[in-house]
Amino acid sequence: MTKELFFSVEPGFVVEHARDLVLSDDWRGALSFLMEGLEGMTLDMAVAILKGERSISTDEDGMCDGPQDPNDTRLKRYLGTAAWQTAGIYRSRGEFYQPYAYIAGFGRADKAYAREHLERMGNECVTLDEYRVLRAKYHMYSRESDLVFFNLQETAALFKRVQGPAFWVPTFNEPKEALAAYREHRDLSRIGDSEEAENAYFEPKCWEFYEDAIRDGVVYGSRGSDELLDQPTQAILDRLTELADSIGQAKVQEEAEVESGGSPGKKRGMFFQTRPPAKAAEEDYELEVLRLRIGQQAPKFGGYLDLLVRDEAGDRLVKVPAAPFLNWASRHATMDTHEALPKWRPVSPTGMKMGGDNPMHTDWWLGAGLPLRAAYDMDHPVNRAAWRFATGLGRAEGHDCVRLAGDGTVFGQVVFPKPNEAVPEGSIAVVPYAGVDYELAMLSACKGGRGAVVSAVGGKLAHLATVARETSCRVLVVDDAMEAFQEGQFVTINLDLLTVKCHETYLSTPDPLDL
């Protein structure tokens, strides 16, 4: 005999069970439970329930969704637990990490651990930052996957790899922001010996590597790498040799001071108030190598731009590497501007100036030959000019246009070519008409898939339009173009959306800059 059983499910149980799945790190299962178990449930509705914005109730027709009571005790407990679990998630290269501890001080144990690993590496030398990470690894929960970030709010913050959170949970692209968000809900564990702490920066080792490289007349891109930089000039080799010698001399000086009972640096808590001489010499060498690498990469990615700088001595032009400077300046500009910029592979590591800093900023600053210690001096005339430029790049005045040929987005600097005159690759060449006199300007501006030609008059059958369709160049018409644009102005053109944005910023034109 078959018996039929009838039962009902309370709406509260459905909501509580789905939210319990979220707290069990099964947010996908929570979505499936709601969407597959309840007829008419949509993804947006399910997400709103799991975020605590909506709930489920019953009426004469059955279950229906409605607003969630924000004062519900169970809701507050759920949201508090969820925020605690997902606090400060940092995302990097498709992986997710969460802070869990900070190193209160480096001591004898992590020093011995680092030395053991250095001995296994034989003749392969490491930088001071790499040595510091080795010492931090001793304290990590998982030495294979954990990350360490220095000079944030803590001496050294450790991050562990975690599962990816639900897609509606906010994550952070900067470790400093993730750490601050974590501390709003949780406290970091404290590990390490702070009573007999040692400076993890000390014990420079890589100067021996530099000596060998200079003697052989070569400069490597990184320690332990076979990547050779282009052959530097004799002047650069002489400068690097001088710096390498100063490292060795400083090391001897420090050892003599220690033997005589002195100290290589004046300590203030964990850190040296003044850098030990050997470390200072090593840092100078590192910066020189980075400048060499930036200088070799810059001509391949847009070359240099003339940044107008005004100070008490008057106006002067500072040459800055174009690609890293524009990528840094455009970080607050519109997305189409950013995507149209010349590509740049960062040379400087993140964290040279401070934890989580922008390597694009470091690259253009060093590439301009400027001292790194002044990079955050807001009164520095180059900084004032750069920030003024970046602010102007975020503002734009729009113009209507007619597309004659080409598509996509391009960002470039306005030039006014003469008839039969070539222009720099990637330029926005503004011409009075789309005739044969400006074919050379078009071909040179649009070389490499960059650049465009803006004509004051022209049609689909104009000479430049016809040639452009055969050569994949961009040509457009803007009324009164000869008056609408100014030499040196930066422009973003989106031929898919038919928009032309003139940014309120210039480089080598003095009038718009009043510093």
Coordinates of C-alpha atoms in Angstrom, one line a residue:
M1 CA 0.0 0.0 0.0
T2 CA 1.5 3.4 -1.1
K3 CA 1.2 6.3 1.3
E4 CA 1.4 9.9 0.3
L5 CA 3.2 12.3 2.6
F6 CA 2.6 16.0 2.6
F7 CA 4.9 18.5 4.2
S8 CA 5.5 22.2 4.0
V9 CA 8.7 24.3 4.1
E10 CA 8.8 27.5 6.0
P11 CA 10.3 30.4 4.1
G12 CA 12.6 31.2 7.0
F13 CA 14.2 27.7 6.7
V14 CA 14.9 28.2 3.0
V15 CA 16.6 31.6 3.6
E16 CA 18.6 30.4 6.6
H17 CA 19.8 27.2 4.9
A18 CA 21.0 29.2 1.8
R19 CA 22.8 31.7 4.0
D20 CA 24.4 28.9 6.0
L21 CA 25.8 27.5 2.8
V22 CA 27.4 30.9 2.1
L23 CA 29.1 30.8 5.6
S24 CA 30.3 27.3 4.8
D25 CA 32.2 28.6 1.7
D26 CA 29.7 27.2 -0.6
W27 CA 28.1 30.3 -2.2
R28 CA 27.6 28.5 -5.5
G29 CA 25.6 25.8 -3.7
A30 CA 23.5 28.5 -2.1
L31 CA 22.7 30.0 -5.4
S32 CA 21.8 26.6 -6.9
F33 CA 19.6 25.8 -3.8
L34 CA 17.6 28.9 -4.3
M35 CA 17.3 29.0 -8.1
E36 CA 16.7 25.3 -8.6
G37 CA 14.5 24.8 -5.6
L38 CA 12.1 27.7 -6.0
E39 CA 10.1 28.3 -9.1
G40 CA 10.5 31.8 -10.5
M41 CA 13.7 32.6 -8.6
T42 CA 16.2 34.6 -10.7
L43 CA 19.9 35.2 -10.1
D44 CA 19.3 38.8 -9.1
M45 CA 16.7 37.8 -6.5
A46 CA 18.9 35.0 -5.1
V47 CA 21.9 37.3 -4.8
A48 CA 19.8 39.9 -3.0
I49 CA 18.7 37.3 -0.5
L50 CA 22.3 36.1 0.1
K51 CA 23.4 39.7 0.5
G52 CA 20.7 40.3 3.1
E53 CA 18.8 42.8 1.0
R54 CA 15.7 40.6 0.3
S55 CA 13.9 37.7 2.0
I56 CA 11.1 35.3 1.4
S57 CA 7.6 35.3 2.9
T58 CA 4.3 33.6 2.2
D59 CA 0.9 34.9 1.0
E60 CA -2.3 33.2 -0.3
D61 CA -0.4 32.3 -3.5
G62 CA 2.6 30.7 -1.8
M63 CA 6.1 32.0 -1.3
C64 CA 7.2 35.5 -2.6
D65 CA 10.2 37.7 -2.1
G66 CA 10.1 41.0 -0.2
P67 CA 12.3 43.4 1.6
Q68 CA 14.5 42.1 4.4
D69 CA 13.9 43.5 7.9
P70 CA 17.3 45.2 8.7
N71 CA 16.8 44.8 12.4
D72 CA 16.4 41.0 12.3
T73 CA 18.8 39.5 14.8
R74 CA 19.6 36.5 12.6
L75 CA 20.4 38.7 9.7
K76 CA 22.8 40.9 11.8
R77 CA 24.6 37.7 13.0
Y78 CA 24.8 36.4 9.4
L79 CA 26.1 39.6 7.9
G80 CA 28.6 40.0 10.7
T81 CA 29.9 36.5 10.3
A82 CA 30.1 36.9 6.5
A83 CA 32.0 40.2 6.8
W84 CA 34.4 38.6 9.3
Q85 CA 35.1 35.7 7.0
T86 CA 35.7 37.7 3.9
A87 CA 37.4 40.7 5.3
G88 CA 40.3 42.2 3.3
I89 CA 40.5 39.8 0.3
Y90 CA 43.4 40.8 -1.9
R91 CA 43.3 39.7 -5.6
S92 CA 46.4 39.3 -7.6
R93 CA 46.9 37.5 -10.9
G94 CA 43.6 35.6 -10.6
E95 CA 44.4 34.3 -7.1
F96 CA 42.9 35.5 -3.8
Y97 CA 44.8 36.2 -0.6
Q98 CA 43.8 37.4 2.9
P99 CA 46.0 38.9 5.7
Y100 CA 46.5 36.7 8.8
A101 CA 49.6 37.9 10.7
Y102 CA 52.4 40.4 10.9
I103 CA 56.0 39.8 11.8
A104 CA 56.8 41.8 15.0
G105 CA 60.5 41.4 14.5
F106 CA 63.1 39.4 12.6
G107 CA 65.4 37.3 14.8
R108 CA 68.1 34.6 14.9
A109 CA 65.8 31.8 13.7
D110 CA 64.7 33.4 10.4
K111 CA 68.2 34.6 9.8
A112 CA 69.5 31.0 10.1
Y113 CA 66.7 29.8 7.7
A114 CA 67.7 32.4 5.1
R115 CA 71.4 31.6 5.3
E116 CA 70.6 27.9 4.8
H117 CA 68.7 28.6 1.6
L118 CA 71.4 31.0 0.4
E119 CA 74.1 28.3 0.9
R120 CA 72.0 25.9 -1.3
M121 CA 71.8 28.6 -4.0
G122 CA 75.6 28.5 -4.3
N123 CA 77.0 31.4 -6.4
E124 CA 73.5 32.7 -7.3
C125 CA 73.2 36.1 -5.6
V126 CA 70.0 37.7 -4.4
T127 CA 68.9 41.3 -3.9
L128 CA 68.3 42.7 -0.5
D129 CA 64.5 42.5 -1.0
E130 CA 64.8 38.9 -2.0
Y131 CA 66.9 38.2 1.1
R132 CA 64.3 40.0 3.3
V133 CA 61.5 37.8 1.7
L134 CA 63.6 34.7 2.5
R135 CA 63.6 35.7 6.2
A136 CA 59.9 36.3 6.1
K137 CA 59.2 32.9 4.7
Y138 CA 60.4 31.3 7.9
H139 CA 57.3 32.8 9.6
M140 CA 54.8 31.9 6.9
Y141 CA 51.9 29.4 7.3
S142 CA 52.5 28.1 3.8
R143 CA 55.9 29.0 2.4
E144 CA 54.9 27.9 -1.1
S145 CA 51.8 30.1 -1.5
D146 CA 51.8 32.9 1.1
L147 CA 52.8 36.5 0.3
V148 CA 54.6 39.1 2.4
F149 CA 54.3 42.9 2.1
F150 CA 56.6 45.3 3.8
N151 CA 56.2 48.8 5.0
L152 CA 52.4 48.8 5.2
Q153 CA 50.9 49.6 8.6
E154 CA 52.8 46.7 10.1
T155 CA 56.5 45.9 9.7
A156 CA 55.8 42.9 7.5
A157 CA 52.2 41.7 6.8
L158 CA 51.6 38.0 5.8
F159 CA 48.8 37.1 3.4
K160 CA 47.6 33.5 2.9
R161 CA 45.9 32.1 -0.2
V162 CA 42.1 31.6 0.2
Q163 CA 39.2 30.4 -2.0
G164 CA 37.7 33.0 -4.2
P165 CA 34.8 34.7 -2.4
A166 CA 31.3 35.2 -3.8
F167 CA 31.3 37.5 -6.8
W168 CA 29.3 40.1 -4.9
V169 CA 31.9 40.3 -2.1
P170 CA 34.3 43.3 -2.6
T171 CA 38.0 42.5 -3.2
F172 CA 41.0 44.8 -3.3
N173 CA 43.8 45.3 -5.9
E174 CA 46.1 46.9 -3.4
P175 CA 47.5 45.1 -0.3
K176 CA 47.4 48.2 1.7
E177 CA 43.6 48.6 1.1
A178 CA 43.0 44.9 1.8
L179 CA 44.9 45.2 5.1
A180 CA 42.9 48.2 6.2
A181 CA 39.6 46.5 5.4
Y182 CA 40.7 43.3 7.3
R183 CA 41.6 45.3 10.4
E184 CA 38.1 46.8 10.5
H185 CA 36.7 43.3 11.4
R186 CA 39.6 41.3 12.7
D187 CA 43.0 41.5 14.4
L188 CA 46.2 40.3 12.9
S189 CA 48.1 37.6 14.7
R190 CA 51.5 38.7 16.0
I191 CA 54.5 36.5 15.3
G192 CA 58.3 36.9 15.5
D193 CA 60.7 38.1 18.1
S194 CA 60.5 41.8 18.7
E195 CA 62.8 41.9 21.8
E196 CA 66.0 40.8 20.0
A197 CA 64.9 42.0 16.6
E198 CA 67.4 42.4 13.7
N199 CA 67.0 44.5 10.6
A200 CA 66.1 42.1 7.7
Y201 CA 67.8 44.5 5.3
F202 CA 71.3 44.0 6.6
E203 CA 73.9 41.5 5.2
P204 CA 74.1 42.7 1.6
K205 CA 75.3 40.0 -0.7
C206 CA 74.6 40.9 -4.3
W207 CA 77.5 43.3 -4.7
E208 CA 79.7 40.4 -5.4
F209 CA 77.5 39.5 -8.4
Y210 CA 77.8 43.0 -9.7
E211 CA 81.6 42.9 -9.4
D212 CA 81.7 39.8 -11.6
A213 CA 79.2 41.3 -14.1
I214 CA 81.1 44.5 -14.5
R215 CA 84.5 42.7 -14.9
D216 CA 83.0 40.7 -17.7
G217 CA 81.6 43.9 -19.3
V218 CA 77.9 42.8 -19.1
V219 CA 74.9 43.8 -17.1
Y220 CA 72.1 41.4 -16.3
G221 CA 68.5 42.2 -16.2
S222 CA 68.0 40.5 -12.8
R223 CA 70.0 38.4 -10.4
G224 CA 70.2 34.7 -11.3
S225 CA 68.9 35.4 -14.8
D226 CA 70.6 34.8 -18.1
E227 CA 68.8 37.9 -19.6
L228 CA 71.5 40.3 -20.8
L229 CA 70.8 44.0 -21.3
D230 CA 71.9 45.6 -24.5
Q231 CA 75.6 46.4 -24.4
P232 CA 75.9 49.6 -22.3
T233 CA 78.3 52.4 -23.2
Q234 CA 81.7 52.6 -21.6
A235 CA 80.5 55.6 -19.6
I236 CA 77.7 53.5 -18.1
L237 CA 80.1 50.6 -17.3
D238 CA 82.5 53.0 -15.6
R239 CA 79.7 54.4 -13.5
L240 CA 78.5 51.0 -12.5
T241 CA 82.1 49.9 -11.7
E242 CA 82.4 53.0 -9.5
L243 CA 79.2 52.1 -7.7
A244 CA 80.2 48.4 -7.3
D245 CA 83.5 49.5 -5.8
S246 CA 81.8 51.8 -3.3
I247 CA 79.6 48.8 -2.2
G248 CA 82.7 46.8 -1.4
Q249 CA 84.4 49.7 0.4
A250 CA 81.3 50.4 2.5
K251 CA 81.0 46.7 3.4
V252 CA 84.7 46.8 4.7
Q253 CA 83.9 50.0 6.6
E254 CA 80.9 48.4 8.3
E255 CA 82.8 45.3 9.3
A256 CA 85.5 47.5 10.8
E257 CA 82.9 49.5 12.8
V258 CA 81.3 46.3 14.1
E259 CA 84.6 44.9 15.2
S260 CA 85.5 48.1 17.1
G261 CA 82.1 47.9 18.9
G262 CA 80.4 50.5 16.8
S263 CA 77.2 50.2 14.7
P264 CA 76.8 50.5 10.9
G265 CA 73.6 52.5 11.3
K266 CA 71.8 54.5 13.9
K267 CA 68.9 52.4 15.0
R268 CA 65.4 53.7 15.8
G269 CA 63.3 50.7 16.9
M270 CA 63.3 48.1 14.1
F271 CA 64.7 50.4 11.4
F272 CA 67.9 52.3 10.7
Q273 CA 67.4 56.1 10.9
T274 CA 70.2 56.4 8.4
R275 CA 70.9 53.7 5.8
P276 CA 74.0 51.5 6.4
P277 CA 76.7 52.6 3.8
A278 CA 76.7 49.2 2.0
K279 CA 73.0 49.2 1.6
A280 CA 73.0 52.8 0.4
A281 CA 75.6 51.9 -2.2
E282 CA 73.7 48.9 -3.3
E283 CA 70.5 50.9 -3.7
D284 CA 72.4 53.4 -5.9
Y285 CA 73.6 50.6 -8.1
E286 CA 70.2 49.1 -8.4
L287 CA 68.7 52.4 -9.5
E288 CA 71.4 52.8 -12.1
V289 CA 70.7 49.4 -13.6
L290 CA 66.9 50.2 -13.6
R291 CA 67.6 53.5 -15.4
L292 CA 69.6 51.6 -18.0
R293 CA 66.8 49.1 -18.5
I294 CA 64.2 51.8 -18.7
G295 CA 66.3 53.8 -21.2
Q296 CA 66.6 50.7 -23.5
Q297 CA 62.9 49.9 -23.4
A298 CA 61.6 53.5 -23.9
P299 CA 62.5 54.0 -27.6
K300 CA 60.5 50.8 -28.4
F301 CA 57.3 52.1 -26.6
G302 CA 56.6 55.7 -27.6
G303 CA 60.0 57.3 -26.8
Y304 CA 60.1 60.3 -24.6
L305 CA 57.9 63.3 -24.0
D306 CA 58.9 66.9 -23.0
L307 CA 57.3 67.8 -19.7
L308 CA 57.2 71.5 -19.1
V309 CA 58.5 72.3 -15.6
R310 CA 58.4 75.7 -14.0
D311 CA 60.4 76.7 -10.9
E312 CA 62.3 79.7 -9.5
A313 CA 65.0 79.2 -12.2
G314 CA 62.4 79.5 -14.9
D315 CA 60.9 77.2 -17.5
R316 CA 62.6 74.0 -18.5
L317 CA 61.8 70.8 -20.3
V318 CA 62.3 67.4 -18.6
K319 CA 62.3 64.4 -20.9
V320 CA 60.2 61.6 -19.4
P321 CA 59.6 58.1 -20.9
A322 CA 56.3 58.4 -22.7
A323 CA 54.6 55.0 -22.1
P324 CA 55.0 54.7 -18.3
F325 CA 54.3 58.4 -17.8
L326 CA 51.0 58.4 -19.8
N327 CA 49.9 55.1 -18.2
W328 CA 50.5 56.6 -14.8
A329 CA 48.8 59.9 -15.6
S330 CA 45.7 58.2 -17.1
R331 CA 44.8 56.0 -14.2
H332 CA 41.9 58.3 -13.3
A333 CA 41.0 59.1 -17.0
T334 CA 38.3 57.3 -19.0
M335 CA 38.8 53.6 -19.8
D336 CA 38.9 54.2 -23.6
T337 CA 41.9 56.6 -23.0
H338 CA 43.7 54.0 -20.9
E339 CA 43.2 51.2 -23.4
A340 CA 44.5 53.3 -26.3
L341 CA 47.8 54.1 -24.6
P342 CA 51.1 52.6 -25.7
K343 CA 51.9 49.4 -23.8
W344 CA 54.7 49.3 -21.2
R345 CA 56.2 46.4 -19.3
P346 CA 57.1 47.8 -15.9
V347 CA 60.8 47.6 -15.1
S348 CA 60.8 48.7 -11.5
P349 CA 59.4 46.3 -8.9
T350 CA 56.4 47.3 -6.8
G351 CA 57.3 48.6 -3.4
M352 CA 60.5 50.5 -4.1
K353 CA 59.1 53.8 -2.7
M354 CA 56.4 52.3 -0.4
G355 CA 54.4 49.2 -0.1
G356 CA 52.1 48.6 -3.1
D357 CA 53.3 51.7 -5.0
N358 CA 52.8 52.1 -8.7
P359 CA 55.8 50.8 -10.8
M360 CA 54.7 53.0 -13.7
H361 CA 55.4 56.1 -11.6
T362 CA 58.8 54.7 -10.5
D363 CA 59.7 53.9 -14.1
W364 CA 59.0 57.4 -15.5
W365 CA 60.5 59.1 -12.5
L366 CA 63.8 57.1 -12.7
G367 CA 63.7 57.2 -16.5
A368 CA 63.7 61.0 -16.3
G369 CA 66.9 60.8 -14.2
L370 CA 65.3 62.1 -11.1
P371 CA 66.3 61.1 -7.5
L372 CA 64.0 58.5 -6.1
R373 CA 63.9 60.1 -2.6
A374 CA 62.1 63.1 -4.1
A375 CA 59.3 61.0 -5.8
Y376 CA 56.7 61.9 -3.2
D377 CA 57.8 65.5 -2.6
M378 CA 54.7 67.4 -3.7
D379 CA 56.7 70.6 -3.7
H380 CA 59.1 69.3 -6.3
P381 CA 58.5 71.2 -9.5
V382 CA 58.4 68.0 -11.6
N383 CA 55.8 66.5 -9.3
R384 CA 53.7 69.6 -9.6
A385 CA 53.9 69.6 -13.4
A386 CA 53.1 65.8 -13.6
W387 CA 50.1 66.1 -11.3
R388 CA 48.8 69.1 -13.2
F389 CA 49.1 67.0 -16.4
A390 CA 47.4 64.0 -14.9
T391 CA 44.5 66.1 -13.6
G392 CA 44.0 67.7 -17.0
L393 CA 44.0 64.3 -18.6
G394 CA 41.0 63.4 -16.6
R395 CA 39.0 66.3 -18.1
A396 CA 38.0 66.3 -21.7
E397 CA 35.9 68.4 -24.2
G398 CA 34.0 66.5 -26.8
H399 CA 33.7 67.1 -30.5
D400 CA 31.4 65.5 -33.1
C401 CA 33.1 63.7 -36.0
V402 CA 32.4 61.8 -39.2
R403 CA 34.4 58.6 -39.8
L404 CA 35.9 58.3 -43.3
A405 CA 38.1 55.2 -42.6
G406 CA 39.3 52.9 -39.7
D407 CA 37.9 51.9 -36.4
G408 CA 38.9 51.3 -32.7
T409 CA 40.3 53.7 -30.2
V410 CA 43.5 55.8 -30.4
F411 CA 45.2 58.2 -28.0
G412 CA 47.8 60.6 -29.2
Q413 CA 49.3 64.1 -29.3
V414 CA 48.1 66.7 -31.9
V415 CA 50.5 67.9 -34.6
F416 CA 49.9 70.2 -37.6
P417 CA 52.0 68.7 -40.5
K418 CA 53.0 70.7 -43.5
P419 CA 52.3 69.3 -47.0
N420 CA 54.4 66.2 -47.7
E421 CA 55.8 66.1 -44.2
A422 CA 56.1 63.0 -42.0
V423 CA 55.0 63.1 -38.3
P424 CA 55.9 61.0 -35.3
E425 CA 54.3 57.5 -35.1
G426 CA 51.1 57.6 -33.1
S427 CA 50.4 61.3 -33.6
I428 CA 47.0 62.9 -34.2
A429 CA 47.7 64.7 -37.4
V430 CA 45.3 67.6 -38.0
V431 CA 45.1 68.7 -41.6
P432 CA 43.0 71.3 -43.5
Y433 CA 41.8 68.8 -46.2
A434 CA 42.0 65.1 -46.9
G435 CA 44.1 65.4 -50.1
V436 CA 47.3 63.8 -51.5
D437 CA 49.5 66.5 -49.9
Y438 CA 49.0 64.8 -46.5
E439 CA 49.3 61.2 -47.4
L440 CA 52.8 61.0 -45.9
A441 CA 51.5 62.5 -42.7
M442 CA 48.8 59.9 -42.5
L443 CA 51.0 56.9 -43.2
S444 CA 53.6 58.0 -40.7
A445 CA 51.0 58.9 -38.0
C446 CA 49.1 55.6 -38.4
K447 CA 52.2 53.4 -38.6
G448 CA 52.0 50.4 -36.2
G449 CA 48.3 50.6 -35.8
R450 CA 48.4 53.8 -33.9
G451 CA 47.6 57.4 -34.7
A452 CA 44.9 59.1 -36.8
V453 CA 44.3 62.0 -39.2
V454 CA 41.7 64.6 -38.4
S455 CA 40.7 66.7 -41.4
A456 CA 38.7 69.9 -41.5
V457 CA 36.9 68.8 -44.7
G458 CA 36.6 65.6 -46.7
G459 CA 34.3 62.8 -47.8
K460 CA 34.3 59.1 -48.4
L461 CA 35.9 59.5 -51.8
A462 CA 38.6 61.8 -50.7
H463 CA 42.2 60.7 -51.4
L464 CA 43.2 60.1 -47.8
A465 CA 40.0 58.1 -47.2
T466 CA 40.6 55.9 -50.2
V467 CA 44.2 55.2 -49.3
A468 CA 43.3 54.7 -45.6
R469 CA 40.9 51.9 -46.3
E470 CA 43.6 50.1 -48.2
T471 CA 46.3 50.7 -45.5
S472 CA 44.2 50.3 -42.3
C473 CA 44.6 54.0 -41.3
R474 CA 42.2 56.1 -39.4
V475 CA 40.7 59.2 -41.0
L476 CA 37.9 61.4 -39.7
V477 CA 36.4 64.8 -40.2
V478 CA 35.8 67.4 -37.5
D479 CA 34.4 70.8 -38.4
D480 CA 36.8 73.7 -37.9
A481 CA 39.5 71.2 -37.0
M482 CA 42.3 73.7 -37.6
E483 CA 40.8 75.9 -34.9
A484 CA 39.3 73.2 -32.6
F485 CA 42.7 71.6 -31.8
Q486 CA 46.0 73.0 -30.5
E487 CA 49.6 71.8 -31.0
G488 CA 50.7 69.5 -28.3
Q489 CA 47.2 68.7 -27.1
F490 CA 46.3 65.1 -26.2
V491 CA 43.3 63.6 -27.8
T492 CA 41.3 60.3 -27.5
I493 CA 39.4 59.2 -30.6
N494 CA 36.9 56.4 -30.5
L495 CA 35.8 55.7 -34.1
D496 CA 33.4 53.0 -32.9
L497 CA 31.4 55.5 -30.8
L498 CA 32.3 58.5 -33.1
T499 CA 33.7 60.5 -30.1
V500 CA 36.6 62.9 -30.0
K501 CA 37.8 64.0 -26.6
C502 CA 40.4 66.8 -26.2
H503 CA 42.0 66.6 -22.9
E504 CA 42.8 69.8 -21.0
T505 CA 46.5 69.1 -20.7
Y506 CA 49.7 69.7 -22.6
L507 CA 53.4 68.9 -22.3
S508 CA 55.8 71.3 -24.0
T509 CA 53.4 74.1 -24.6
P510 CA 53.9 76.7 -21.8
D511 CA 50.8 78.7 -21.8
P512 CA 48.3 76.3 -20.3
L513 CA 50.6 75.5 -17.3
D514 CA 50.6 78.0 -14.6
L515 CA 52.5 76.3 -11.8

